[in-house]
Coordinates of C-alpha atoms in Angstrom, one line a residue:
M19 CA 18.0 0.3 4.3
K20 CA 17.8 -0.2 8.0
S21 CA 17.1 -3.5 8.9
F22 CA 14.0 -4.8 11.0
L23 CA 15.9 -4.7 14.3
D24 CA 16.9 -1.1 13.5
K25 CA 13.1 -0.7 12.9
A26 CA 12.6 -2.5 16.2
K27 CA 14.8 -0.1 18.1
L28 CA 13.0 2.8 17.1
H29 CA 9.8 1.9 17.7
L30 CA 11.0 0.7 21.3
H31 CA 12.0 4.3 21.9
R32 CA 8.7 5.5 20.6
Q33 CA 6.8 3.2 22.8
Q34 CA 9.0 3.9 25.4
A35 CA 8.7 7.8 24.8
Q36 CA 4.3 6.9 26.0
Y37 CA 4.8 3.9 28.4
P38 CA 7.6 4.6 30.8
S39 CA 7.3 0.8 31.8
G40 CA 9.0 0.2 28.2
Q41 CA 5.7 -2.0 27.5
G42 CA 3.9 -0.4 24.6
Q43 CA 0.0 -0.3 24.2
Q44 CA -1.7 -2.0 21.4
Q45 CA -3.8 0.0 19.0
Q46 CA -6.2 -2.9 18.6
V47 CA -7.9 -5.8 20.3
I48 CA -5.8 -9.5 20.4
K49 CA -6.5 -12.2 21.5
Q50 CA -5.4 -12.9 25.8
Y51 CA -4.8 -16.6 25.2
D52 CA -3.0 -18.5 22.8
S53 CA -5.0 -21.0 20.3
P54 CA -3.8 -23.9 18.2
S55 CA -2.0 -23.2 14.5
V56 CA -3.3 -23.9 11.9
I57 CA -0.1 -22.6 9.8
Q58 CA 0.3 -24.3 6.6
P59 CA 3.3 -24.3 3.9
P60 CA 2.3 -21.8 1.7
T61 CA -0.2 -23.5 -1.5
P62 CA 0.2 -22.5 -5.4
L63 CA -2.6 -19.8 -4.9
D64 CA -1.1 -18.4 -1.4
V65 CA 2.4 -17.7 -4.3
L66 CA 0.3 -16.3 -6.8
R67 CA -1.9 -14.0 -4.4
Y68 CA 0.9 -13.0 -2.0
R69 CA 3.7 -12.9 -4.1
Y70 CA 4.9 -9.4 -5.9
H71 CA 3.1 -8.6 -8.6
H72 CA 5.3 -7.7 -12.0
G73 CA 2.4 -7.1 -14.0
T74 CA -0.2 -5.5 -17.0
N75 CA -3.5 -4.6 -17.3
L76 CA -6.1 -6.4 -20.0
G77 CA -7.7 -3.2 -20.9
S78 CA -10.6 -2.7 -23.6
I79 CA -11.2 -6.6 -23.9
F80 CA -14.5 -6.8 -21.5
V81 CA -14.7 -2.9 -21.1
L82 CA -13.6 -1.4 -24.3
E83 CA -12.4 1.8 -25.1
K84 CA -12.4 3.3 -28.3
W85 CA -9.3 4.8 -28.3
L86 CA -7.4 1.5 -28.1
S87 CA -9.7 -0.7 -30.0
G88 CA -11.1 1.7 -32.8
S89 CA -11.4 -1.3 -34.6
M90 CA -14.4 -2.8 -32.4
Y91 CA -16.5 0.0 -33.1
V92 CA -18.6 0.4 -36.6
N93 CA -18.4 3.2 -38.7
G94 CA -20.7 5.7 -37.8
A95 CA -20.8 4.6 -33.7
V96 CA -21.1 7.8 -32.2
G97 CA -19.6 7.8 -28.6
E98 CA -16.5 5.7 -27.1
S99 CA -17.9 3.5 -24.6
E100 CA -18.7 -0.1 -24.8
L101 CA -22.2 0.4 -24.8
D102 CA -22.1 3.3 -27.7
A103 CA -19.8 -0.1 -30.0
V104 CA -22.9 -3.0 -28.8
N105 CA -25.7 0.0 -29.9
A106 CA -24.4 0.8 -33.3
S107 CA -23.6 -2.6 -34.2
L108 CA -26.8 -3.8 -33.3
Q109 CA -28.3 -1.0 -35.5
Q110 CA -26.2 -2.2 -38.2
Q111 CA -25.2 -5.7 -37.4
G112 CA -27.9 -7.3 -35.8
L113 CA -27.9 -9.2 -33.1
D114 CA -26.1 -12.8 -34.1
S115 CA -23.3 -10.6 -35.6
T116 CA -23.0 -8.2 -32.6
R117 CA -22.3 -11.2 -30.3
A118 CA -20.4 -13.4 -32.6
K119 CA -18.0 -10.0 -32.8
F120 CA -17.4 -9.7 -29.6
E121 CA -17.3 -13.0 -28.5
N122 CA -14.1 -13.6 -30.9
H123 CA -12.6 -10.1 -29.6
W124 CA -13.2 -11.9 -25.8
N125 CA -11.6 -15.4 -27.0
T126 CA -8.9 -14.2 -29.1
A127 CA -7.5 -11.7 -26.5
L128 CA -4.9 -13.9 -25.1
S129 CA -3.2 -16.3 -27.3
D130 CA -0.8 -19.2 -26.5
D131 CA 1.8 -16.9 -28.2
D132 CA 0.8 -14.0 -26.6
L133 CA 0.8 -16.2 -23.4
G134 CA 4.4 -17.4 -23.8
W135 CA 6.0 -13.9 -24.4
L136 CA 4.2 -12.6 -21.3
V137 CA 6.1 -16.0 -18.8
N138 CA 9.0 -15.9 -20.7
T139 CA 10.2 -12.2 -22.0
A140 CA 7.7 -9.8 -19.9
H141 CA 7.6 -12.0 -16.8
C142 CA 4.6 -11.1 -15.9
T143 CA 3.6 -12.5 -13.0
T144 CA -0.2 -11.2 -12.7
I145 CA -3.1 -9.5 -14.9
R146 CA -5.2 -6.8 -13.7
L147 CA -8.4 -7.5 -16.0
P148 CA -10.8 -4.9 -16.1
I149 CA -14.6 -6.3 -16.3
G150 CA -18.1 -4.7 -16.2
Y151 CA -21.5 -5.4 -14.3
F152 CA -22.5 -7.0 -18.1
T153 CA -20.0 -8.8 -18.6
L154 CA -21.5 -11.3 -15.8
G155 CA -24.4 -11.8 -18.3
P156 CA -28.0 -10.6 -19.2
D157 CA -29.5 -11.1 -15.2
Y158 CA -27.0 -8.1 -14.0
C159 CA -28.3 -5.9 -16.9
N160 CA -32.2 -5.8 -15.7
G161 CA -33.0 -1.6 -15.3
T162 CA -29.2 -1.2 -16.1
P163 CA -28.6 0.5 -19.9
Y164 CA -27.7 -2.7 -20.9
A165 CA -31.2 -4.0 -20.3
G166 CA -32.7 -6.0 -23.4
T167 CA -31.2 -6.5 -26.9
P168 CA -27.9 -4.8 -25.8
S169 CA -27.6 -7.4 -22.6
Q170 CA -28.2 -10.3 -25.0
V171 CA -24.6 -10.0 -26.5
Y172 CA -23.4 -11.0 -23.5
V173 CA -24.6 -14.9 -22.4
N174 CA -21.5 -16.0 -22.8
A175 CA -19.1 -13.2 -21.4
W176 CA -18.5 -14.9 -18.3
A177 CA -17.4 -18.2 -19.3
A178 CA -14.5 -16.2 -21.7
V179 CA -13.5 -14.5 -18.1
K180 CA -13.2 -17.9 -17.0
K181 CA -11.3 -19.6 -19.7
L182 CA -9.2 -16.5 -19.9
V183 CA -8.2 -16.9 -16.0
S184 CA -7.9 -21.1 -16.5
R185 CA -5.6 -20.6 -19.2
A186 CA -3.4 -17.8 -17.7
R187 CA -3.4 -19.9 -14.4
S188 CA -2.3 -23.1 -16.3
R189 CA 0.9 -21.0 -17.4
G190 CA 1.2 -19.6 -13.9
I191 CA 0.1 -16.6 -14.1
G192 CA -2.5 -14.7 -11.7
I193 CA -5.9 -12.8 -12.6
L194 CA -6.9 -10.0 -11.1
L195 CA -10.5 -9.2 -11.4
D196 CA -11.1 -5.8 -11.5
F197 CA -14.6 -4.4 -11.2
H198 CA -14.2 -1.6 -13.8
A199 CA -17.1 -0.6 -15.1
V200 CA -20.1 -1.1 -12.4
P201 CA -23.5 -0.4 -12.2
G202 CA -23.9 4.0 -12.9
G203 CA -20.2 4.1 -13.1
A204 CA -17.6 4.9 -10.4
N205 CA -16.5 8.1 -12.3
G206 CA -18.0 9.5 -15.2
E207 CA -15.3 8.5 -18.0
I208 CA -16.0 6.0 -20.6
H209 CA -14.1 3.1 -19.3
S210 CA -17.3 2.9 -17.0
G211 CA -19.1 1.1 -19.5
T212 CA -20.9 3.8 -20.8
S213 CA -20.7 8.1 -21.9
S214 CA -23.2 9.2 -19.5
H215 CA -19.9 11.3 -18.2
V216 CA -21.8 11.1 -14.3
A217 CA -20.6 9.1 -11.2
Q218 CA -24.2 7.5 -10.7
L219 CA -23.3 5.3 -8.7
W220 CA -22.3 7.0 -5.4
G221 CA -25.4 7.9 -3.7
N222 CA -27.8 5.8 -5.5
S223 CA -29.0 2.9 -3.9
T224 CA -29.8 0.7 -6.9
N225 CA -27.2 0.9 -8.3
L226 CA -25.3 -0.2 -4.7
D227 CA -27.0 -2.9 -4.4
L228 CA -26.8 -4.6 -7.5
A229 CA -22.7 -3.9 -7.3
Q230 CA -22.9 -5.5 -4.9
R231 CA -24.9 -8.4 -5.7
C232 CA -22.8 -8.5 -8.7
L233 CA -19.2 -9.2 -6.6
I234 CA -21.0 -11.8 -4.4
F235 CA -21.6 -13.3 -7.5
I236 CA -17.5 -13.2 -9.0
A237 CA -17.0 -14.5 -5.2
Q238 CA -19.0 -17.0 -5.0
E239 CA -17.7 -18.1 -8.6
A240 CA -13.5 -17.4 -8.2
S241 CA -14.4 -19.0 -4.4
K242 CA -15.5 -22.4 -6.3
A243 CA -14.6 -22.7 -9.6
M244 CA -11.7 -20.2 -10.9
D245 CA -8.2 -21.1 -9.1
G246 CA -5.8 -18.0 -10.1
V247 CA -7.9 -15.2 -9.3
V248 CA -5.5 -13.4 -6.9
G249 CA -8.2 -10.9 -5.8
I250 CA -11.3 -8.9 -6.7
Q251 CA -11.8 -5.2 -7.2
L252 CA -14.6 -3.7 -6.0
C253 CA -14.5 -0.4 -8.3
N254 CA -12.2 1.1 -10.7
E255 CA -11.0 5.1 -9.9
A256 CA -13.8 5.8 -8.0
V257 CA -14.5 9.9 -8.1
T258 CA -12.4 12.0 -5.1
G259 CA -14.8 12.4 -2.4
A260 CA -17.2 9.3 -3.2
A261 CA -20.1 10.2 -0.9
G262 CA -20.6 6.7 1.3
M263 CA -17.9 4.8 -0.6
Y264 CA -16.6 3.4 2.6
A265 CA -19.9 2.3 4.6
W266 CA -20.4 0.7 0.7
Y267 CA -17.2 -1.1 1.5
D268 CA -17.9 -1.8 4.6
S269 CA -21.2 -3.7 2.8
V270 CA -19.3 -5.0 0.2
I271 CA -16.4 -6.5 2.5
G272 CA -18.3 -8.5 4.9
A273 CA -20.9 -10.1 1.8
I274 CA -18.0 -10.8 0.3
G275 CA -16.4 -12.3 3.7
Q276 CA -19.2 -14.5 4.1
V277 CA -18.3 -16.1 1.2
D278 CA -14.8 -16.7 1.1
P279 CA -12.9 -15.2 3.4
S280 CA -9.5 -16.0 1.8
I281 CA -9.6 -14.0 -1.1
P282 CA -7.8 -10.9 -1.2
I283 CA -10.7 -7.7 -1.3
Y284 CA -8.8 -4.8 -3.7
I285 CA -10.4 -1.0 -3.4
S286 CA -9.9 2.1 -5.1
D287 CA -8.0 4.6 -3.2
A288 CA -10.4 7.7 -5.0
W289 CA -7.6 9.7 -5.3
D290 CA -6.7 10.2 -2.0
L291 CA -3.7 7.2 -0.8
A292 CA -3.5 8.1 2.6
Q293 CA -7.5 8.2 3.8
A294 CA -7.4 4.7 1.6
L295 CA -4.7 3.3 3.5
A296 CA -6.3 4.5 7.1
Y297 CA -9.2 2.8 6.5
S298 CA -7.3 -0.3 5.5
N299 CA -4.9 0.0 8.7
R300 CA -8.5 -0.3 10.9
K301 CA -9.7 -3.6 8.5
N302 CA -6.5 -5.4 8.2
V303 CA -6.1 -6.0 11.9
V304 CA -5.2 -9.7 13.4
G305 CA -7.9 -9.5 16.0
T306 CA -10.9 -9.6 13.3
G307 CA -9.5 -13.6 12.8
P308 CA -9.7 -14.8 9.4
A309 CA -10.8 -12.0 7.4
N310 CA -10.6 -11.1 3.5
G311 CA -7.1 -8.7 3.2
I312 CA -7.5 -5.0 2.2
V313 CA -5.6 -3.8 -0.5
V314 CA -5.5 -0.3 -1.7
D315 CA -5.1 0.4 -5.1
T316 CA -3.9 3.5 -6.2
H317 CA -3.2 5.3 -10.2
K318 CA 0.1 7.1 -11.0
Y319 CA -0.2 8.9 -13.8
Y320 CA 2.0 11.7 -15.2
T321 CA 0.2 13.5 -18.2
F322 CA -3.1 14.7 -17.2
S323 CA -2.9 17.5 -14.6
D324 CA -2.1 20.8 -15.2
A325 CA 0.1 20.7 -12.3
D326 CA 2.4 17.7 -14.7
K327 CA 2.4 19.8 -18.0
A328 CA 4.1 22.8 -16.1
Q329 CA 7.3 20.3 -15.4
S330 CA 10.0 18.8 -17.4
P331 CA 10.4 15.3 -18.0
Q332 CA 13.6 16.0 -15.6
Q333 CA 11.4 17.3 -12.7
I334 CA 8.8 14.4 -13.3
I335 CA 11.1 11.7 -12.8
A336 CA 13.4 13.8 -10.1
R337 CA 9.4 13.3 -8.0
V338 CA 9.0 9.5 -8.5
P339 CA 11.3 8.3 -6.1
S340 CA 9.6 9.9 -2.9
E341 CA 5.9 8.6 -4.3
L342 CA 3.9 6.7 -2.0
G343 CA 5.2 8.1 0.6
E344 CA 1.8 8.2 3.0
L345 CA 2.7 4.6 3.7
M346 CA 5.3 5.4 5.7
G347 CA 4.2 4.9 9.5
K348 CA 1.2 2.8 8.0
E349 CA 3.2 -0.2 7.1
G350 CA 6.0 -2.5 9.0
S351 CA 4.0 -3.8 12.2
V352 CA 0.5 -5.0 11.8
V353 CA 0.3 -6.0 15.8
D354 CA 1.0 -2.3 16.0
H355 CA -1.4 -0.7 13.4
G356 CA -2.7 -3.0 11.6
A357 CA -1.8 -3.9 7.5
A358 CA -1.1 -1.8 4.7
E359 CA -0.8 -2.7 1.4
V360 CA -0.9 -0.7 -2.0
V361 CA -0.3 -1.8 -5.3
V362 CA 0.2 0.6 -8.4
G363 CA -3.2 -0.4 -10.5
E364 CA -2.1 1.5 -12.8
Y365 CA 0.8 3.3 -14.6
S366 CA 2.7 4.1 -17.8
C367 CA 5.4 5.6 -19.7
V368 CA 3.2 8.8 -21.5
L369 CA 4.1 12.2 -20.2
D370 CA 1.8 15.0 -22.2
G371 CA 3.5 17.1 -25.2
Q372 CA 3.9 20.4 -22.9
T373 CA 6.0 18.6 -20.5
W374 CA 8.4 17.2 -23.6
A375 CA 8.6 20.8 -24.8
K376 CA 10.5 21.8 -21.9
A377 CA 12.8 18.8 -22.2
G378 CA 15.5 21.4 -23.3
S379 CA 18.5 19.0 -24.8
G380 CA 17.2 15.6 -23.3
D381 CA 17.2 12.6 -25.5
K382 CA 13.0 11.3 -25.7
D383 CA 14.2 8.0 -26.0
A384 CA 16.7 8.2 -23.0
L385 CA 14.6 10.1 -21.3
I386 CA 11.0 7.9 -21.8
T387 CA 13.5 4.7 -20.0
Q388 CA 14.8 6.5 -17.2
F389 CA 11.0 7.6 -16.4
G390 CA 9.8 4.0 -16.8
Q391 CA 12.8 2.6 -15.1
V392 CA 12.4 5.1 -11.9
Q393 CA 8.5 4.1 -11.8
S394 CA 9.9 0.0 -11.8
K395 CA 12.3 0.6 -9.2
R396 CA 9.9 3.1 -6.8
W397 CA 6.9 0.3 -7.1
Q398 CA 9.3 -2.7 -7.1
Q399 CA 10.9 -0.9 -3.6
V400 CA 7.5 -0.1 -1.9
A401 CA 4.3 -1.8 -3.5
G402 CA 3.3 -4.7 -3.9
G403 CA 3.0 -4.9 -6.7
S404 CA 2.5 -3.0 -10.1
F405 CA 0.2 -3.6 -13.3
F406 CA 1.0 -1.5 -17.0
W407 CA -1.8 0.3 -18.4
T408 CA -1.8 -2.1 -20.8
Y409 CA -1.6 -4.7 -23.3
K410 CA -3.7 -5.1 -25.8
M411 CA -4.8 -2.4 -28.2
D412 CA -4.8 -1.5 -32.1
W413 CA -2.0 -0.3 -33.1
M414 CA 0.6 -2.7 -31.4
D415 CA 2.9 -2.4 -30.1
G416 CA 1.5 0.4 -28.1
G417 CA 4.2 3.6 -27.7
E418 CA 4.1 4.4 -24.6
W419 CA 1.3 2.6 -23.7
G420 CA 2.1 -0.2 -24.5
F421 CA 3.6 -2.8 -22.1
V422 CA 4.8 -4.6 -25.0
Q423 CA 6.4 -1.6 -26.8
Q424 CA 7.9 -0.7 -22.8
T425 CA 8.8 -4.5 -21.9
K426 CA 11.0 -4.8 -25.6
S427 CA 13.0 -1.3 -24.9
G428 CA 13.9 -2.5 -21.0
N429 CA 11.9 0.3 -20.0
I430 CA 9.9 -1.3 -17.1
P431 CA 12.1 -4.0 -15.7
P432 CA 10.8 -6.9 -14.1
P433 CA 12.3 -7.7 -10.9
S434 CA 15.6 -9.7 -10.8
N435 CA 14.4 -12.6 -9.2
L436 CA 12.4 -13.2 -12.2
Y437 CA 15.2 -13.7 -14.9
L438 CA 16.9 -16.2 -12.2
P439 CA 17.4 -19.5 -14.0
T440 CA 16.6 -22.6 -12.2
D441 CA 20.2 -24.1 -11.6
Q442 CA 21.0 -20.6 -10.0
I443 CA 17.7 -20.7 -7.6
Q444 CA 18.3 -24.2 -6.6
S445 CA 21.8 -23.3 -5.9
K446 CA 20.4 -20.3 -3.9
L447 CA 18.1 -22.4 -1.7
N448 CA 21.2 -24.5 -0.7
D449 CA 23.3 -22.0 0.5
A450 CA 20.1 -20.5 2.9
Q451 CA 19.4 -24.4 4.2
S452 CA 22.8 -24.9 4.9
Q453 CA 23.2 -21.3 6.9
R454 CA 19.8 -21.7 8.1
V455 CA 20.8 -23.0 11.7
D456 CA 23.6 -20.2 12.2
C457 CA 21.7 -17.6 10.9
K458 CA 18.8 -18.0 13.6
N459 CA 20.8 -18.4 16.0
T460 CA 22.3 -15.1 15.6
A461 CA 18.8 -13.5 15.4
V462 CA 17.6 -15.1 18.5
S463 CA 20.6 -14.0 20.1
N464 CA 20.5 -10.4 19.2
H465 CA 17.0 -10.2 19.4
D466 CA 17.2 -11.3 23.0
A467 CA 20.3 -9.6 24.1
Y468 CA 18.4 -6.1 22.5
W469 CA 15.5 -6.4 24.7
D470 CA 17.1 -7.7 27.6
K471 CA 19.0 -5.0 27.4
A472 CA 16.3 -2.2 27.4
S473 CA 14.2 -3.1 29.7
P474 CA 15.9 -5.0 32.4
G475 CA 14.0 -7.3 34.9
Q476 CA 10.9 -6.9 32.2
Q477 CA 9.2 -10.3 31.4
F478 CA 9.4 -11.5 27.7
Q479 CA 8.4 -14.4 25.7
H480 CA 11.4 -14.3 23.5
Y481 CA 10.3 -17.5 21.7
R482 CA 8.1 -16.8 20.0
F483 CA 10.6 -14.5 18.4
G484 CA 12.2 -18.5 17.5
D485 CA 9.1 -19.5 15.9
G486 CA 8.2 -16.8 13.9
W487 CA 11.5 -16.4 12.6
D488 CA 11.0 -20.0 11.6
V489 CA 7.7 -19.2 9.7
G490 CA 9.1 -16.6 8.1
F491 CA 12.5 -18.3 6.7
S492 CA 10.1 -21.5 5.8
D493 CA 8.0 -19.5 4.3
A494 CA 10.5 -16.8 2.2
L495 CA 11.8 -20.1 1.2
A496 CA 8.2 -22.0 -0.4
F497 CA 7.7 -18.4 -2.3
F498 CA 11.1 -18.7 -3.7
Q499 CA 11.2 -22.5 -5.1
A500 CA 7.4 -22.8 -5.8
R501 CA 8.1 -22.4 -9.9
M502 CA 10.5 -26.0 -9.4
G503 CA 7.5 -27.6 -7.6
G504 CA 4.4 -27.0 -10.3
L505 CA 3.7 -23.4 -10.0
A506 CA 4.6 -23.1 -14.1
G507 CA 6.9 -20.2 -14.9
P508 CA 10.8 -19.4 -14.5
G509 CA 12.5 -17.7 -11.5
G510 CA 11.9 -17.2 -8.2
D511 CA 9.0 -15.5 -6.4
K512 CA 9.2 -13.2 -3.6
I513 CA 7.2 -12.2 -0.8
G514 CA 5.1 -9.1 -2.2
M515 CA 2.3 -8.8 -0.6
L516 CA 4.2 -8.3 2.9
D517 CA 2.1 -6.8 5.7
L518 CA -1.0 -8.7 4.2
W519 CA 0.8 -11.8 4.2
V520 CA 2.3 -10.9 8.0
K521 CA -1.0 -10.4 9.4
K522 CA -2.4 -13.9 7.5
R523 CA 0.6 -16.1 9.3
L524 CA -0.4 -14.1 12.4
V525 CA -4.3 -14.9 12.4
D526 CA -3.4 -18.6 11.4
S527 CA -0.7 -18.9 14.0
G528 CA -3.3 -18.8 16.9
Q529 CA -0.9 -16.1 18.9
G530 CA -2.4 -14.2 21.7
G531 CA -1.2 -12.2 24.5
S532 CA 0.9 -9.1 25.3
Y533 CA 3.8 -10.5 23.1
V534 CA 2.4 -11.7 20.1
W535 CA 4.6 -8.8 18.6
E536 CA 8.1 -10.6 19.3
Y537 CA 6.3 -13.4 17.2
E538 CA 5.8 -10.9 14.1
Q539 CA 9.5 -9.3 14.7
G540 CA 10.4 -13.4 14.3
L541 CA 8.4 -13.7 11.4
R542 CA 9.6 -10.1 9.3
Q543 CA 13.2 -11.5 10.6
G544 CA 13.0 -14.8 9.0
I545 CA 12.0 -13.5 5.6
E546 CA 14.6 -10.7 5.8
D547 CA 17.3 -13.3 6.7
F548 CA 16.3 -15.8 4.2
Y549 CA 16.7 -13.0 1.1
S550 CA 20.1 -12.1 2.9
V551 CA 21.6 -15.5 2.6
A552 CA 20.2 -16.5 -0.5
R553 CA 21.5 -13.1 -2.2
I554 CA 18.2 -12.3 -3.6

């Protein structure tokens, strides 16, 4: 992989081709004067939010899907959605028994043993937790299919979510609150909470307004009483071409920003990653000051489309190393074009039977392993995190849909830094600290010499590079040693949401003027140099 300096050289050549003076024109408004820096060492919550997320979904707990949790559906229940399960149970068993059954499902979703396995065996950093508007309680069910008696099942649902977040946080696991089932449905699938089979969120002002109210409530709760929430996802798997989706995103992002501008906001790409990244570039700019970082959630399945079914396992596996190519040209320079951050919010090791029929003499178990490992490797290379679908189902360990089964089989290995024992982490920290001064001097010398030669006679502000380098090196070190200083769990973390972290640091630094780019290059180089000297 090219070093950041190599990337900077290419960037300069592009600038000089367009601007003969050699001074590039920034594509966003950046304040012209420095202001006081408010940079502080990364907090435990910063680490939870901006590290690489090696995660799993906890599906079919607060938003049921019959194929995963058939035991929650009474005999004779018609339909496969959460509402179908609730209505059938109410009819056969009454409100008190139904509420008790659902509360038990929520409260036993993660045992202490589960949390221990997630932390110590799976090395899971983060759980993506699907919830619905009904999860927030009866007040948010008025005027919806859950109004009336069904809503009373959920009087204690939000308390169960808060308890789960707290218990996960105590073990060093963050929670992404995924607003999976929105009023009317972002898509027509049963995981939107009903069996309507129609996406009735988009273009419906009543549903859009209710969804925004729900998200404001979630943000208020997360901000004041839910340490461990790494982000809020506005909706799940929005239908392709959802009418008015980005205008609604604008409205909700603005409203959440009034509540808490620090919490990252995750958006569905609506199956068009390039368009979503272009949107996030426009939102993730430095000139807006402190503002919620926008993360694009994309899902990668290879089992549903006719095009996938027409390919062999070997052909599909060969495609994975080039996935997420839409990021090219959109990440790597916040000053130029804003930040771009992607997570793979859902993926699996499932392939269709038609695909397996084309496997030839290939061993199925070996191909599953290859498929899972090539996905893990790719997501760790270019994404800010990935979340396997899913952790819990009636039929544990879940086969190719199961986080447990695929972890036990070694098919979805976590980043190697999460395996490191404490003594190795300390040794790497010592090595990095001992080489820090020399490493900085080399980086600053190379930076200054390159740019002075590339644009002779041009005035630079190279001190910004050194200042940025110090922050970047210290940040990478702080993330890596966080679990030794109070953040629970084994291993050491790396900054995974790099573009968003750089954007946050640029804003907090107070940097202004035409040479903020030097600070950004120094920041990125400092992070890269820490990983190089620490050998991680």
